[in-house]
Short mmCIF file of C-alpha atoms in Angstrom, two decimals:
data_model
loop_
_atom_site.label_atom_id
_atom_site.label_comp_id
_atom_site.label_asym_id
_atom_site.label_seq_id
_atom_site.Cartn_x
_atom_site.Cartn_y
_atom_site.Cartn_z
CA MET A 1 17.06 2.81 -107.57
CA HIS A 2 16.93 2.51 -103.83
CA ALA A 3 18.49 4.81 -101.26
CA PRO A 4 21.82 3.56 -99.93
CA GLN A 5 21.29 1.61 -96.75
CA PRO A 6 23.65 1.47 -93.80
CA PRO A 7 24.52 -1.91 -92.35
CA MET A 8 21.85 -2.63 -89.79
CA ARG A 9 20.72 -5.46 -87.60
CA ILE A 10 17.73 -5.00 -85.33
CA THR A 11 17.82 -7.19 -82.26
CA GLY A 12 15.52 -7.76 -79.34
CA SER A 13 13.57 -10.64 -77.91
CA HIS A 14 13.22 -12.06 -81.42
CA PRO A 15 15.94 -13.44 -83.72
CA ALA A 16 18.11 -10.79 -85.43
CA ILE A 17 16.53 -9.23 -88.53
CA ASP A 18 18.62 -8.51 -91.61
CA PRO A 19 17.12 -5.99 -94.08
CA ALA A 20 18.60 -7.98 -96.95
CA ASP A 21 16.14 -10.80 -96.15
CA PHE A 22 13.26 -8.59 -97.28
CA PRO A 23 12.11 -7.43 -100.75
CA ALA A 24 13.37 -4.02 -101.92
CA SER A 25 10.10 -2.23 -101.13
CA ASN A 26 10.14 -3.61 -97.61
CA GLN A 27 13.81 -2.63 -97.25
CA ASP A 28 12.84 0.98 -98.06
CA LEU A 29 10.13 0.85 -95.41
CA LEU A 30 12.46 -0.71 -92.85
CA TYR A 31 15.13 1.89 -93.55
CA SER A 32 12.54 4.67 -93.24
CA ASP A 33 11.44 3.32 -89.85
CA TYR A 34 15.08 3.12 -88.78
CA ARG A 35 15.64 6.76 -89.75
CA LYS A 36 12.50 7.87 -87.90
CA THR A 37 13.58 6.00 -84.77
CA GLU A 38 17.03 7.57 -84.99
CA GLU A 39 15.50 11.04 -85.49
CA LEU A 40 13.15 10.57 -82.53
CA GLY A 41 16.04 9.53 -80.31
CA THR A 42 18.04 12.60 -81.35
CA LEU A 43 15.08 14.90 -80.65
CA ARG A 44 14.71 13.37 -77.21
CA GLN A 45 18.35 14.13 -76.50
CA VAL A 46 17.87 17.70 -77.72
CA ALA A 47 14.76 18.10 -75.56
CA ARG A 48 16.64 16.83 -72.46
CA VAL A 49 19.56 19.18 -73.09
CA LEU A 50 17.35 22.24 -73.56
CA ALA A 51 14.97 21.38 -70.70
CA GLY A 52 17.96 20.91 -68.37
CA GLU A 53 18.88 24.60 -68.63
CA THR A 54 17.17 27.04 -66.26
CA ASP A 55 19.02 30.15 -67.47
CA SER A 56 17.51 31.71 -70.62
CA GLN A 57 20.88 32.87 -71.95
CA LYS A 58 22.29 29.36 -71.67
CA VAL A 59 19.22 27.99 -73.46
CA LEU A 60 19.93 30.35 -76.37
CA GLU A 61 23.60 29.41 -76.49
CA ARG A 62 22.76 25.70 -76.43
CA LEU A 63 20.21 26.26 -79.18
CA CYS A 64 22.80 27.89 -81.44
CA GLN A 65 25.28 25.05 -80.88
CA LEU A 66 22.69 22.33 -81.51
CA SER A 67 21.32 24.13 -84.58
CA MET A 68 24.71 24.05 -86.25
CA VAL A 69 25.01 20.31 -85.71
CA ARG A 70 21.42 19.44 -86.63
CA GLY A 71 21.40 21.75 -89.64
CA ARG A 72 24.86 20.84 -90.94
CA ALA A 73 25.55 24.55 -90.80
CA SER A 74 28.54 26.82 -90.28
CA GLY A 75 26.86 29.33 -87.99
CA ALA A 76 23.76 30.10 -85.92
CA SER A 77 22.45 33.13 -84.08
CA VAL A 78 19.40 34.36 -82.17
CA ALA A 79 18.14 37.92 -82.57
CA GLN A 80 15.77 39.43 -80.06
CA LEU A 81 13.52 42.40 -80.81
CA SER A 82 13.85 45.77 -79.13
CA GLY A 83 11.44 48.30 -80.57
CA ASP A 84 12.29 48.84 -84.24
CA ASN A 85 15.64 47.11 -83.88
CA GLY A 86 16.98 43.62 -83.47
CA VAL A 87 20.03 42.60 -81.46
CA TYR A 88 22.01 39.37 -81.63
CA VAL A 89 22.09 37.93 -78.10
CA ALA A 90 23.50 34.45 -78.79
CA VAL A 91 25.78 33.20 -81.59
CA SER A 92 27.81 30.17 -82.61
CA GLY A 93 30.28 29.26 -85.34
CA HIS A 94 30.97 31.79 -88.11
CA ALA A 95 28.29 34.07 -86.66
CA GLN A 96 30.50 34.90 -83.65
CA THR A 97 31.21 38.39 -84.95
CA LEU A 98 27.49 39.23 -84.82
CA LEU A 99 27.21 38.99 -81.01
CA GLY A 100 25.84 42.23 -79.59
CA LEU A 101 25.21 43.71 -83.05
CA THR A 102 22.11 45.93 -83.23
CA PHE A 103 20.41 46.35 -86.60
CA PRO A 104 17.23 47.99 -87.99
CA LEU A 105 14.43 45.46 -88.55
CA GLU A 106 12.93 47.40 -91.45
CA GLY A 107 13.26 45.43 -94.68
CA THR A 108 15.03 42.45 -93.09
CA PHE A 109 14.06 38.79 -93.26
CA THR A 110 14.37 38.70 -89.47
CA GLY A 111 11.69 41.39 -89.22
CA LYS A 112 9.48 39.48 -91.66
CA VAL A 113 9.76 36.25 -89.63
CA ALA A 114 9.03 38.17 -86.43
CA ARG A 115 5.92 39.77 -87.93
CA GLU A 116 4.50 36.75 -89.71
CA HIS A 117 5.60 34.05 -87.25
CA ARG A 118 6.66 31.70 -90.03
CA THR A 119 9.86 30.05 -91.24
CA LEU A 120 11.83 31.47 -94.19
CA SER A 121 14.53 29.72 -96.22
CA ILE A 122 16.77 32.20 -98.09
CA ALA A 123 19.08 31.19 -100.91
CA ASN A 124 20.74 34.55 -101.55
CA PRO A 125 21.42 36.82 -98.53
CA THR A 126 22.21 39.78 -100.78
CA GLU A 127 18.46 40.12 -101.41
CA SER A 128 18.02 41.24 -97.79
CA SER A 129 18.06 44.83 -96.54
CA PRO A 130 20.98 47.07 -97.60
CA PHE A 131 22.49 46.58 -94.11
CA PHE A 132 22.74 42.80 -94.46
CA ALA A 133 23.35 42.83 -98.19
CA GLN A 134 26.71 44.44 -97.45
CA LEU A 135 27.50 42.59 -94.21
CA LEU A 136 26.72 38.94 -94.95
CA PRO A 137 28.90 38.43 -98.05
CA THR A 138 31.92 39.68 -96.09
CA LEU A 139 31.31 36.85 -93.63
CA GLY A 140 31.06 34.27 -96.41
CA ILE A 141 27.44 33.50 -95.54
CA GLY A 142 25.28 31.75 -98.12
CA PRO A 143 21.87 30.07 -97.55
CA ILE A 144 19.99 31.06 -94.39
CA LEU A 145 17.11 29.42 -92.55
CA LEU A 146 15.17 31.72 -90.19
CA LEU A 147 12.72 30.35 -87.62
CA PRO A 148 10.53 32.12 -85.03
CA LEU A 149 10.97 31.06 -81.40
CA LEU A 150 7.34 30.88 -80.30
CA ALA A 151 5.76 29.42 -77.16
CA ASN A 152 2.45 30.23 -75.49
CA GLN A 153 1.87 33.03 -78.02
CA GLN A 154 5.11 34.74 -77.01
CA LEU A 155 7.91 35.51 -79.48
CA PHE A 156 11.29 35.01 -77.79
CA GLY A 157 13.36 35.87 -80.85
CA VAL A 158 14.34 34.70 -84.33
CA LEU A 159 16.79 31.85 -84.89
CA SER A 160 19.03 32.19 -87.96
CA ILE A 161 21.01 29.18 -89.18
CA THR A 162 23.58 29.80 -91.93
CA ARG A 163 25.65 27.78 -94.35
CA ASP A 164 28.72 28.96 -96.23
CA ALA A 165 28.36 30.53 -99.68
CA GLY A 166 28.13 27.86 -102.37
CA HIS A 167 26.52 25.27 -100.09
CA PRO A 168 23.01 23.88 -100.80
CA MET A 169 19.87 25.51 -99.47
CA PHE A 170 18.01 24.14 -96.48
CA ASP A 171 15.41 21.65 -97.73
CA GLU A 172 12.02 20.64 -96.31
CA VAL A 173 13.57 17.94 -94.12
CA ASP A 174 15.94 20.52 -92.63
CA GLU A 175 13.05 22.92 -92.01
CA GLU A 176 10.98 20.25 -90.27
CA ARG A 177 13.88 18.98 -88.13
CA LEU A 178 15.06 22.44 -87.10
CA GLY A 179 11.50 23.70 -86.67
CA VAL A 180 10.84 21.03 -84.04
CA MET A 181 14.06 21.96 -82.27
CA ALA A 182 13.13 25.66 -82.34
CA ASP A 183 9.77 24.80 -80.75
CA LEU A 184 11.51 22.79 -78.02
CA ALA A 185 13.88 25.68 -77.39
CA ALA A 186 11.02 28.18 -77.20
CA LEU A 187 9.31 26.07 -74.52
CA ALA A 188 12.59 25.84 -72.60
CA LEU A 189 12.95 29.63 -72.87
CA TRP A 190 9.42 30.15 -71.61
CA LYS A 191 10.13 27.96 -68.57
CA ALA A 192 13.50 29.64 -67.92
CA ARG A 193 11.95 33.13 -68.13
CA LEU A 194 9.26 32.15 -65.63
CA LEU A 195 11.94 30.93 -63.22
CA GLU A 196 13.97 34.11 -63.71
CA GLU A 197 10.93 36.29 -63.09
CA ALA A 198 10.18 34.32 -59.92
CA ARG A 199 13.77 34.72 -58.72
CA SER A 200 13.64 38.43 -59.48
CA ALA A 201 10.37 38.80 -57.58
CA ASP A 202 11.85 36.93 -54.61
CA ALA A 203 14.93 39.15 -54.66
CA ALA A 204 12.77 42.29 -54.78
CA LYS A 205 10.62 41.00 -51.91
CA THR A 206 13.69 40.21 -49.82
CA SER A 207 15.18 43.63 -50.48
CA LEU A 208 11.91 45.36 -49.57
CA LEU A 209 11.60 43.39 -46.33
CA ALA A 210 15.16 44.27 -45.34
CA THR A 211 14.66 47.97 -46.12
CA LEU A 212 11.37 48.21 -44.21
CA SER A 213 12.81 46.34 -41.25
CA HIS A 214 15.80 48.69 -41.03
CA GLU A 215 13.50 51.70 -41.22
CA LEU A 216 11.26 50.31 -38.47
CA ARG A 217 14.11 49.37 -36.15
CA THR A 218 15.26 52.99 -35.52
CA PRO A 219 11.95 54.41 -34.18
CA LEU A 220 11.32 51.18 -32.26
CA THR A 221 14.67 51.53 -30.50
CA ALA A 222 13.73 55.09 -29.53
CA LEU A 223 10.36 53.92 -28.15
CA GLU A 224 12.11 51.21 -26.13
CA GLY A 225 14.45 53.84 -24.67
CA TYR A 226 11.61 56.17 -23.68
CA GLY A 227 9.73 53.24 -22.10
CA GLU A 228 12.80 52.35 -20.06
CA LEU A 229 13.11 55.95 -18.81
CA LEU A 230 9.48 55.94 -17.68
CA GLU A 231 9.66 52.50 -16.04
CA ASP A 232 12.80 53.48 -14.11
CA GLU A 233 10.93 56.63 -12.94
CA ILE A 234 13.69 58.91 -14.23
CA LEU A 235 10.99 61.43 -15.16
CA GLY A 236 9.03 61.08 -11.93
CA PRO A 237 7.16 58.49 -9.85
CA LEU A 238 4.51 56.23 -11.42
CA THR A 239 1.27 54.92 -10.02
CA HIS A 240 0.70 51.16 -10.03
CA GLU A 241 -1.66 51.48 -13.00
CA GLN A 242 0.82 53.62 -14.96
CA ARG A 243 3.66 51.16 -14.29
CA ASP A 244 1.47 48.30 -15.49
CA VAL A 245 0.76 50.16 -18.75
CA ILE A 246 4.48 50.89 -19.27
CA VAL A 247 5.37 47.22 -18.68
CA ARG A 248 2.76 46.16 -21.24
CA LEU A 249 4.05 48.73 -23.75
CA ARG A 250 7.62 47.48 -23.35
CA THR A 251 6.48 43.86 -23.72
CA VAL A 252 4.69 44.68 -26.96
CA GLY A 253 7.74 46.63 -28.12
CA ARG A 254 10.07 43.70 -27.46
CA HIS A 255 7.73 41.39 -29.36
CA LEU A 256 7.60 43.78 -32.30
CA GLY A 257 11.40 44.03 -32.19
CA SER A 258 11.74 40.26 -32.41
CA LEU A 259 9.43 40.21 -35.44
CA ILE A 260 11.56 42.85 -37.14
CA GLU A 261 14.69 40.88 -36.28
CA ASP A 262 13.13 37.80 -37.89
CA ILE A 263 12.40 39.68 -41.10
CA LEU A 264 15.94 41.04 -41.25
CA THR A 265 17.34 37.56 -40.60
CA TYR A 266 15.11 36.04 -43.28
CA ALA A 267 16.30 38.63 -45.82
CA SER A 268 19.94 37.94 -44.92
CA LEU A 269 19.45 34.16 -45.12
CA GLU A 270 17.79 34.39 -48.53
CA ALA A 271 20.64 36.58 -49.79
CA ASP A 272 23.29 34.25 -48.25
CA ARG A 273 24.74 37.18 -46.30
CA LEU A 274 24.50 35.70 -42.81
CA THR A 275 27.56 34.35 -40.99
CA ALA A 276 28.07 33.10 -37.44
CA ARG A 277 30.15 35.16 -34.99
CA THR A 278 31.33 32.73 -32.34
CA ALA A 279 32.47 33.56 -28.82
CA PRO A 280 32.29 31.95 -25.36
CA VAL A 281 28.69 31.92 -24.06
CA ARG A 282 27.63 31.43 -20.41
CA LEU A 283 24.42 29.43 -20.50
CA ASP A 284 23.00 30.89 -17.29
CA GLU A 285 23.36 34.42 -18.65
CA LEU A 286 21.85 33.36 -21.97
CA LEU A 287 18.75 31.96 -20.25
CA ASP A 288 18.41 35.02 -18.01
CA SER A 289 18.30 37.21 -21.13
CA LEU A 290 15.21 35.33 -22.35
CA HIS A 291 13.13 36.08 -19.25
CA PRO A 292 12.21 39.75 -19.92
CA PHE A 293 10.94 38.83 -23.42
CA LEU A 294 8.99 35.70 -22.59
CA GLU A 295 7.73 35.86 -19.01
CA PRO A 296 5.35 38.80 -19.68
CA LEU A 297 3.89 36.98 -22.73
CA ALA A 298 3.24 33.87 -20.65
CA ARG A 299 1.80 35.89 -17.74
CA GLU A 300 -0.58 37.66 -20.10
CA LYS A 301 -1.96 34.28 -21.21
CA GLY A 302 -2.17 32.97 -17.65
CA ILE A 303 0.39 30.18 -18.13
CA GLU A 304 3.76 29.46 -16.53
CA PHE A 305 7.16 30.07 -18.08
CA MET A 306 10.05 28.18 -16.46
CA LEU A 307 13.79 27.84 -17.04
CA ASP A 308 15.68 24.70 -15.99
CA LEU A 309 19.48 24.60 -16.31
CA GLU A 310 21.39 21.39 -15.60
CA ALA A 311 24.23 21.99 -13.15
CA GLY A 312 27.84 21.97 -14.26
CA LEU A 313 27.30 22.65 -17.96
CA PRO A 314 30.41 23.93 -19.76
CA VAL A 315 30.78 27.27 -21.49
CA LEU A 316 29.40 27.07 -25.04
CA THR A 317 31.36 28.53 -27.95
CA THR A 318 28.84 29.74 -30.51
CA ASP A 319 26.97 32.83 -31.75
CA GLU A 320 25.04 33.98 -28.68
CA ALA A 321 22.74 36.37 -30.55
CA ARG A 322 21.67 33.63 -32.99
CA VAL A 323 21.11 31.06 -30.23
CA ARG A 324 18.98 33.62 -28.37
CA GLN A 325 17.00 34.30 -31.56
CA ILE A 326 16.36 30.57 -32.08
CA LEU A 327 15.19 30.10 -28.48
CA LEU A 328 12.98 33.19 -28.59
CA ASN A 329 11.29 31.88 -31.72
CA LEU A 330 10.78 28.42 -30.26
CA CYS A 331 9.49 29.78 -26.95
CA GLN A 332 7.21 32.42 -28.48
CA ASN A 333 5.75 29.74 -30.71
CA ALA A 334 5.20 27.47 -27.71
CA ILE A 335 3.52 30.23 -25.69
CA LYS A 336 1.36 31.19 -28.66
CA PHE A 337 -0.18 27.71 -28.90
CA THR A 338 -0.50 26.96 -25.18
CA GLU A 339 -3.71 27.92 -23.39
CA VAL A 340 -3.37 25.84 -20.21
CA GLY A 341 -0.28 24.73 -18.32
CA GLY A 342 3.01 26.26 -19.31
CA VAL A 343 6.27 26.30 -21.25
CA THR A 344 9.58 25.02 -19.89
CA VAL A 345 13.07 25.50 -21.32
CA ARG A 346 15.36 22.68 -20.19
CA VAL A 347 19.11 22.90 -20.97
CA SER A 348 21.18 19.75 -20.56
CA ARG A 349 24.11 17.76 -21.90
CA GLY A 350 23.40 15.90 -25.13
CA SER A 351 24.82 12.77 -26.68
CA PRO A 352 28.09 13.25 -28.59
CA GLY A 353 27.74 13.98 -32.29
CA ALA A 354 28.77 11.58 -35.07
CA ASP A 355 32.32 12.98 -34.88
CA GLY A 356 32.43 12.68 -31.09
CA THR A 357 31.87 16.39 -30.43
CA PRO A 358 30.01 17.07 -27.13
CA THR A 359 26.58 18.67 -27.57
CA VAL A 360 24.16 20.77 -25.54
CA ARG A 361 20.37 20.36 -25.80
CA PHE A 362 17.85 23.20 -25.38
CA ALA A 363 14.44 21.52 -25.05
CA VAL A 364 11.37 23.79 -25.22
CA ARG A 365 8.41 21.81 -23.87
CA ASP A 366 4.82 23.08 -23.95
CA THR A 367 1.41 21.73 -22.92
CA GLY A 368 -0.30 23.17 -25.97
CA VAL A 369 -2.45 21.84 -28.80
CA GLY A 370 0.24 19.60 -30.33
CA ILE A 371 0.87 18.90 -34.00
CA ALA A 372 -0.33 16.07 -36.24
CA THR A 373 2.36 13.89 -37.82
CA THR A 374 1.18 14.85 -41.31
CA ASP A 375 1.79 18.53 -40.51
CA LEU A 376 5.32 18.24 -39.11
CA GLN A 377 7.10 18.64 -42.46
CA ARG A 378 5.22 21.87 -43.21
CA LEU A 379 6.33 23.49 -39.96
CA PHE A 380 9.68 24.69 -41.27
CA ARG A 381 8.55 26.20 -44.55
CA PRO A 382 8.75 30.01 -44.81
CA PHE A 383 5.43 31.87 -44.40
CA SER A 384 3.72 28.55 -43.62
CA GLN A 385 1.09 28.15 -40.93
CA LEU A 386 -1.07 25.18 -40.03
CA GLU A 387 -4.69 25.90 -40.85
CA ASP A 388 -6.73 24.79 -37.87
CA SER A 389 -8.85 26.67 -35.37
CA ALA A 390 -5.95 27.12 -32.93
CA THR A 391 -3.53 28.53 -35.48
CA ARG A 392 -6.14 30.87 -36.87
CA ARG A 393 -6.43 32.38 -33.40
CA ALA A 394 -2.65 32.83 -33.13
CA ARG A 395 -1.33 34.48 -36.23
CA GLY A 396 2.28 35.36 -36.95
CA THR A 397 4.69 35.88 -39.83
CA GLY A 398 5.18 32.15 -40.40
CA LEU A 399 8.95 32.72 -40.37
CA GLY A 400 9.93 31.77 -36.83
CA LEU A 401 10.48 28.02 -37.23
CA TYR A 402 11.97 28.39 -40.70
CA ILE A 403 14.52 30.88 -39.36
CA ALA A 404 15.19 28.73 -36.29
CA ARG A 405 16.08 25.70 -38.40
CA ARG A 406 18.24 27.71 -40.82
CA LEU A 407 20.13 29.34 -37.94
CA ALA A 408 20.59 26.00 -36.19
CA THR A 409 22.17 24.61 -39.37
CA LEU A 410 24.36 27.72 -39.61
CA LEU A 411 25.65 27.00 -36.10
CA GLY A 412 26.36 23.35 -36.92
CA GLY A 413 23.31 22.06 -35.04
CA ARG A 414 19.76 20.89 -35.69
CA ILE A 415 16.20 21.10 -34.38
CA GLU A 416 14.26 17.99 -33.33
CA VAL A 417 10.49 17.86 -32.90
CA VAL A 418 8.29 15.49 -30.91
CA SER A 419 4.58 16.26 -30.82
CA ARG A 420 1.13 14.71 -30.59
CA PRO A 421 -2.24 16.44 -30.98
CA GLY A 422 -3.66 17.35 -27.58
CA GLU A 423 -0.46 16.41 -25.72
CA GLY A 424 1.83 19.35 -26.45
CA SER A 425 5.18 19.53 -28.23
CA ILE A 426 8.91 19.45 -27.54
CA PHE A 427 11.17 21.44 -29.88
CA THR A 428 14.83 20.71 -29.13
CA LEU A 429 17.78 22.74 -30.33
CA VAL A 430 20.92 20.58 -30.41
CA LEU A 431 24.22 22.47 -30.70
CA PRO A 432 27.85 21.35 -30.68
CA GLN A 433 29.75 22.60 -27.65
CA VAL A 434 32.10 24.39 -30.05
CA ALA A 435 30.43 25.67 -33.23
#
């Protein structure tokens, strides 16, 4: 007696093969190979489906759905352990009523699988703990297959696959097939949990940065106010040396304020909470507002800082605060890496955009160290700094260029870079005339 064989023709680069052309023993072998190939293809599909999920809850739900199909079952569920109890966190089919159910692990097959990390096939569910002995028959549940979800020595839960009362038990083929799928699911869960932990850590970091920045901003504002009172001689006349110290203190305070503003902006960008507030912007006034922040930094390094505004430029409709923040970051970066020469901000008309919208270009040119072509793509990554002797001398948060590019995109613009080592750099902010 031979197993029934489905109609099959295997084709390829060779003539078609008909199993009937072979002796019976060879037909059995051919059919076995066919079944293995079919099984392998199905497992690949299962692996792709599970690996495509990055949310652990969705992995569990997919696992339950696939287990029912692969196990010819009526229900599937996953129980996770919490102390001495288990709780059903994902269900499918007839097991729907179990979702969220908490049960004592003592005396249960689920607890046994969790302890021993091995598969159990149960014919009669009434032999389980008193809790399940009463519950399962009311649901019409018969044979059960329980499998541990293990990956990298971590237990992610216990998968239970059930058939209706009166149906046959799960055999060795079922156990092997579903065991492989449980292993694939456990690996997908391990990956998803790592991603979730990383996201959680990023969220906690962002929240901490925002909180610290808010707390720092209040005393810094007070210090800026006191410095302004002293510089304006409201509290009495200053000597030349005292005025010089006050100017330096205010310069450092402004720089610290811009760093805090960057951290707050980064936190808002990462949380998708930042929006543009557009209004008419006079370009001459915008450039004048940069001078008190940047000229003292350039003077301290012994280089020039110059502003060049093309005549007759129109009023720009955009978010002035965000444009100022972008230009401050670009200029501070240019000053930081320039030892000889200077930094120039040139504002001019740009070429129309793809949709014909007029644009304005803010080109920040420096005579600094320049940037190698291989390093250009790394410039705009958060917390990234180029590791050479010049950058090691000029540390920062590594957020300035990342924030500048994100804000430029928010305003409907972009940032262009042209640079060569030893010849300086030009960072250009291109904005539509109306954001």
